[in-house]
Short mmCIF file of C-alpha atoms in Angstrom, two decimals:
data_model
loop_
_atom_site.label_atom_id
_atom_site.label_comp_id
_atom_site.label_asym_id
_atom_site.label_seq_id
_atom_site.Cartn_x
_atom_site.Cartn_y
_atom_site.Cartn_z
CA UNK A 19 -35.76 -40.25 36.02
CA UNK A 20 -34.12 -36.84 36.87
CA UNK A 21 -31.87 -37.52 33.59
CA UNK A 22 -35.20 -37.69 31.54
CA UNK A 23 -36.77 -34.86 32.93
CA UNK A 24 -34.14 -32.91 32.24
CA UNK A 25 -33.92 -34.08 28.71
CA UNK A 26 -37.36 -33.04 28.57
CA UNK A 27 -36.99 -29.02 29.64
CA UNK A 28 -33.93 -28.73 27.35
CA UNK A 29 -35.88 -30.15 24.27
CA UNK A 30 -38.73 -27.73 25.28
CA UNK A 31 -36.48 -24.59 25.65
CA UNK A 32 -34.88 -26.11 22.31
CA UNK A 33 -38.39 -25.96 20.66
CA UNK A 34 -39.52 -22.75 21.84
CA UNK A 35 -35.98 -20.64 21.97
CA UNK A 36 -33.67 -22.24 19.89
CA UNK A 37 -31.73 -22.50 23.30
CA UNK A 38 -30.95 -25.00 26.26
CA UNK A 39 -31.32 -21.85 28.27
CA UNK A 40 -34.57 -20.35 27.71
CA UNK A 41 -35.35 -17.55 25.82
CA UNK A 42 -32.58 -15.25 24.54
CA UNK A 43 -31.16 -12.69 26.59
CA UNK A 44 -29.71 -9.52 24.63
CA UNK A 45 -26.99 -7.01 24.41
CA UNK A 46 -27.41 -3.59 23.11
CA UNK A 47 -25.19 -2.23 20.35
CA UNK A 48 -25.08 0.93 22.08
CA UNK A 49 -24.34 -0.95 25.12
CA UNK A 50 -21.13 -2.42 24.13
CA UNK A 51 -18.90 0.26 23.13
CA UNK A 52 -18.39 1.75 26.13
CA UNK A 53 -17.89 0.84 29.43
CA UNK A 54 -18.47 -3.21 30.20
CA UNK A 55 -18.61 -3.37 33.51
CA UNK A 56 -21.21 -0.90 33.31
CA UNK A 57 -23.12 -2.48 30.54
CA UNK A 58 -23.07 -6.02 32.58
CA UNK A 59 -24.17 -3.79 35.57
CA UNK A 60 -26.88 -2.11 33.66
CA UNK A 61 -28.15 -5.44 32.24
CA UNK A 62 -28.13 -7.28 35.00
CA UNK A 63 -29.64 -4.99 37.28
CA UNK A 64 -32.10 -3.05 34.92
CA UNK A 65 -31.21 -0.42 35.79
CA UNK A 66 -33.17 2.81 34.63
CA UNK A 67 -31.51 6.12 34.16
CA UNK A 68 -32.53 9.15 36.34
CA UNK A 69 -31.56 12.72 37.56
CA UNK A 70 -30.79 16.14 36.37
CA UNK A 71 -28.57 14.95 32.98
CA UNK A 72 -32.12 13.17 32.02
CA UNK A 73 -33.53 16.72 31.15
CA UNK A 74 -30.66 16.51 27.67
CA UNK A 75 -31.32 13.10 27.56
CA UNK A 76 -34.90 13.68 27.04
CA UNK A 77 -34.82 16.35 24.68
CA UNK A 78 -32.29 15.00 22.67
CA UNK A 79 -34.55 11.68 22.59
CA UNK A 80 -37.43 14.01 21.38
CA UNK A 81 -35.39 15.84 19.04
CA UNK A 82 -34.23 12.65 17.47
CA UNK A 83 -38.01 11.12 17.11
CA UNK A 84 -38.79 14.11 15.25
CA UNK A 85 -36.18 13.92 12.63
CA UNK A 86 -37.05 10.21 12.27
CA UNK A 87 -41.27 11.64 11.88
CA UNK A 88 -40.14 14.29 9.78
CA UNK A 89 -38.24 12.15 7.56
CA UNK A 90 -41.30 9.79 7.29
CA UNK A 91 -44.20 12.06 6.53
CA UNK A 92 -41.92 13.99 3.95
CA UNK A 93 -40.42 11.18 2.18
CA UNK A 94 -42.72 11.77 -1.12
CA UNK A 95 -40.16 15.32 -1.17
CA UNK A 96 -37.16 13.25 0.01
CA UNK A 97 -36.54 10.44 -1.85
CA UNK A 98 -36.44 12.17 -5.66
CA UNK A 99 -35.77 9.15 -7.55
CA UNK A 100 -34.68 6.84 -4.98
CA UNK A 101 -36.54 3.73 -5.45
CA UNK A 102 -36.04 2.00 -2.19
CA UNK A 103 -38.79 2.23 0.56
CA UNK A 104 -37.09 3.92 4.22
CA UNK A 105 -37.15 1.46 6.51
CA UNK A 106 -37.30 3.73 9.92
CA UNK A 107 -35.81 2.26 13.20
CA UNK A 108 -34.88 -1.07 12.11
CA UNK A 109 -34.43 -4.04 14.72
CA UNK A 110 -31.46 -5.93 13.97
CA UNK A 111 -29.63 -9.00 15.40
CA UNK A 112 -26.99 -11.15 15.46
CA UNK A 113 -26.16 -14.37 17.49
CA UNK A 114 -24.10 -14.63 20.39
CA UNK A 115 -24.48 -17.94 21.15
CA UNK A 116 -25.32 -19.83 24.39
CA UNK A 117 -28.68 -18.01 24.72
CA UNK A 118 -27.39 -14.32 23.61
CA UNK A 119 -28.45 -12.17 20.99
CA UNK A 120 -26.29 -8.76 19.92
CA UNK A 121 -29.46 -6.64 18.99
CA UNK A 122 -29.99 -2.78 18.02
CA UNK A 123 -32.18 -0.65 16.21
CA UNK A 124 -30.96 1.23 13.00
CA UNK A 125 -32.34 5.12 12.90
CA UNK A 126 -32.37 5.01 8.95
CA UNK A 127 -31.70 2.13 6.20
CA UNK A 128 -32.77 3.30 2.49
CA UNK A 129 -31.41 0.27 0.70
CA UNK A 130 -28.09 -0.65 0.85
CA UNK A 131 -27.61 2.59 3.20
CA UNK A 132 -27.42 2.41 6.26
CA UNK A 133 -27.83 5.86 8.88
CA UNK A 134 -27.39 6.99 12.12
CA UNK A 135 -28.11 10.84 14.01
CA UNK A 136 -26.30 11.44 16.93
CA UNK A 137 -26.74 14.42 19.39
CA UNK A 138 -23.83 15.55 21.06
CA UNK A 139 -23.80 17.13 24.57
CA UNK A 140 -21.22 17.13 26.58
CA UNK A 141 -18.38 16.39 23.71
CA UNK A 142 -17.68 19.86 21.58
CA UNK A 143 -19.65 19.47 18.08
CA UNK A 144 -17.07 22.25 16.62
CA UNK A 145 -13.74 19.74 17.50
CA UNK A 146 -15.15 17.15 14.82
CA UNK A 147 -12.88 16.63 12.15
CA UNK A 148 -13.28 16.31 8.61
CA UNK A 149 -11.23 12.92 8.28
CA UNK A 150 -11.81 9.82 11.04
CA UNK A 151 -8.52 9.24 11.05
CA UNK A 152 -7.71 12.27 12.93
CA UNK A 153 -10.15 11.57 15.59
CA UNK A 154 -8.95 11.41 19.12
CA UNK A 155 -8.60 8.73 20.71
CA UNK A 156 -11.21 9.35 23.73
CA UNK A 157 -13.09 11.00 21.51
CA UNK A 158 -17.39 9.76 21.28
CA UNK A 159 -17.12 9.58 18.13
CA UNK A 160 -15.16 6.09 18.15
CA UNK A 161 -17.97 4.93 19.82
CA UNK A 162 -20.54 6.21 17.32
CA UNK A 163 -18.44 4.73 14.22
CA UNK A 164 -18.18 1.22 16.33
CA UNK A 165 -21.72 1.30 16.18
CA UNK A 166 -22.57 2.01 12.62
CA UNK A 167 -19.96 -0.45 11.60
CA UNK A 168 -21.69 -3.10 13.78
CA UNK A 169 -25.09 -2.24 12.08
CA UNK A 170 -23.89 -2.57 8.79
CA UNK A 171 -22.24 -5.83 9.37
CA UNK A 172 -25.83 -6.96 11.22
CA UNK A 173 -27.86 -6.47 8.60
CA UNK A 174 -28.11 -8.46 5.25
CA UNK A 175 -27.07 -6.29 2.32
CA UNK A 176 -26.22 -3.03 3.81
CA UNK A 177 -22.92 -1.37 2.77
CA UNK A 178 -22.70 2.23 3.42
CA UNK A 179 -22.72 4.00 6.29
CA UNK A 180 -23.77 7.62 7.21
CA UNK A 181 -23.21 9.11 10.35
CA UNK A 182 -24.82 12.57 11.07
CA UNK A 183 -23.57 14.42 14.23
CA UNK A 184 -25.81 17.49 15.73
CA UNK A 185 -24.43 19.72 17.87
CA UNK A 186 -26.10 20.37 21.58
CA UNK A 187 -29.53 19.12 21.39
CA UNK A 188 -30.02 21.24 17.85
CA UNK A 189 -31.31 20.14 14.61
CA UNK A 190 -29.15 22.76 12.86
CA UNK A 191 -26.03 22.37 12.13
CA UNK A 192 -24.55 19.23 11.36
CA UNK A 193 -21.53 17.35 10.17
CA UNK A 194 -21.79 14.63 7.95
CA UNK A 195 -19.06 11.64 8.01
CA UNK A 196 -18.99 8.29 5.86
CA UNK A 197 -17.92 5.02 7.44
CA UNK A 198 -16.60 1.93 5.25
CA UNK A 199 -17.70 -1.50 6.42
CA UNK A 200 -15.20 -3.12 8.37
CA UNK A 201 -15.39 -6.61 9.03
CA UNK A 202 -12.48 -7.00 10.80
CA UNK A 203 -13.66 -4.43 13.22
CA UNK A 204 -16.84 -6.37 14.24
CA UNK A 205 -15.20 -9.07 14.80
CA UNK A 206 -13.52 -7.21 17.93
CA UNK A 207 -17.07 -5.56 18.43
CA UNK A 208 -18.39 -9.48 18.66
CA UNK A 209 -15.31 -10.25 21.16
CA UNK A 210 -16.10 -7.01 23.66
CA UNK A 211 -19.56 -8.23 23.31
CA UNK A 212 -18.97 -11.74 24.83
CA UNK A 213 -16.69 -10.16 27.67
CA UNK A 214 -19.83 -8.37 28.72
CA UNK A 215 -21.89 -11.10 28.78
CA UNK A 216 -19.18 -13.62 30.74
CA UNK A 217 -18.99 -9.80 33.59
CA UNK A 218 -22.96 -11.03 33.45
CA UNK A 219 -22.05 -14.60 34.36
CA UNK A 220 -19.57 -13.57 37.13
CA UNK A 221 -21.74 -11.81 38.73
CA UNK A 222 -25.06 -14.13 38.63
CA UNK A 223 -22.72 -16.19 40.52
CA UNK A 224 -22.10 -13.57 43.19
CA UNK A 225 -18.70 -12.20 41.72
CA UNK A 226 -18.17 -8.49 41.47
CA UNK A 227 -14.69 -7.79 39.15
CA UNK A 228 -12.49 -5.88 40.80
CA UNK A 229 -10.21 -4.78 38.10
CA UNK A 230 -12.59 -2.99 35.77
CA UNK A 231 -11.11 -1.07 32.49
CA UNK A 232 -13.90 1.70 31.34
CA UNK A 233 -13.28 2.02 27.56
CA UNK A 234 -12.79 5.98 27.63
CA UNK A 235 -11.11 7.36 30.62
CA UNK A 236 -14.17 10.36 31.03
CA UNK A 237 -16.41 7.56 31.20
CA UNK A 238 -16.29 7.19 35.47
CA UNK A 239 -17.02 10.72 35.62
CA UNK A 240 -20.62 10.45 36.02
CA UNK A 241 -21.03 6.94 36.02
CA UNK A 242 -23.96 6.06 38.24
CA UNK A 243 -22.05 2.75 39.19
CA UNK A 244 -19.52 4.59 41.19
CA UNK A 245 -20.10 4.22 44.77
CA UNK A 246 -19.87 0.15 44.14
CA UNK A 247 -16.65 0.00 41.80
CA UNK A 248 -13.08 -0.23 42.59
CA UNK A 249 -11.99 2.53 40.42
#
């Protein structure tokens, strides 16, 4: 009888979340190029994100909703002869597998384009170069690029990518950089992804890793996960 009844809640969670576990569980884009130990820590926990850095936080979040509203109410000036409608903060996904979904939300697609605006804080806006391949290697911006790339293999039909950087919480200047779909790329993307979710795993079942690898080295500087891991 057991058997049956459990038949019966995976065909129901089957029905209603294409999923013998329920409904999906997700991993943010933005989540998964830095730090996994602190993305699994931040997921599992729910963790909400609090004390004096908010104040940047915050106004760079309100400085980046107003490019987005700006963007949208002047569009009829924008677009000159663009015939594709802006689609503004897109939700994207992609399946994990087992229950998991990879999902994000675009700032910008305009047909097969694809953008993002990043504000930059604490990294120096004036150090960006012209060419990616000259980019350090614990520099943001490999983070940033990761993430474009991941949105433009997410969603059906995209195939450029612009990335706009903004210096310290200022709409004025920026730097403009184009990234090339890479397939192979997202592939690794999918792969840190999955680690993240199996540091998820571990620890629903009580295990804390104790070997950790942050993906940039300035990452534990601030990290509010500090006082519990082993680095």
């Amino acid at each position: 009888m057991e058997n049956i009844e459990e038949f019966g809640k995976r065909l129901e969670n089957l029905l209603k979340y294409g999923n013998i576990r329920g409904p999906k569980r997700t991993i943010r884009v933005t989540s998964v190029s830095f730090c996994p130990l602190k993305a699994a820590l931040t997921a599992r926990y729910d963790v909400r994100f609090f004390g004096e850095k908010n104040k940047e936080r915050i106004l760079g979040q309100v400085l980046h909703m107003g490019l987005l509203g700006l963007i949208k109410d002047s569009w009829s000036y924008l677009q000159g002869d663009i015939e594709a409608t802006p689609e503004i903060e897109k939700e994207v996904s992609y399946e994990l597998g087992d229950g998991w979904l990879l999902t994000g939300r675009i700032d910008l697609v305009i047909g097969e384009h694809v953008f993002e605006f990043k504000f930059l804080s604490d990294w120096s806006y004036e150090k960006i170069p012209e060419n990616l391949d000259e980019v350090d290697e614990e520099s943001v911006l490999n983070a940033y690029t990761e993430q474009l790339n991941a949105y433009l293999n997410m969603l059906p039909g995209a195939k450029f990518g612009h990335l706009w950087i903004f210096r310290h919480n200022e709409l004025i200047p920026w730097k403009k950089l184009e990234i090339k779909k890479d397939s192979r790329a997202f592939k690794g993307f999918l792969k840190r992804a999955r680690g993240i979710i199996k540091l998820i795993e571990s620890m629903e079942n009580g295990e804390l890793p104790k070997d950790p690898k942050p993906r940039f080295e300035w990452e534990c500087k601030n990290c509010i996960f500090k006082s519990i891991c082993s680095r």
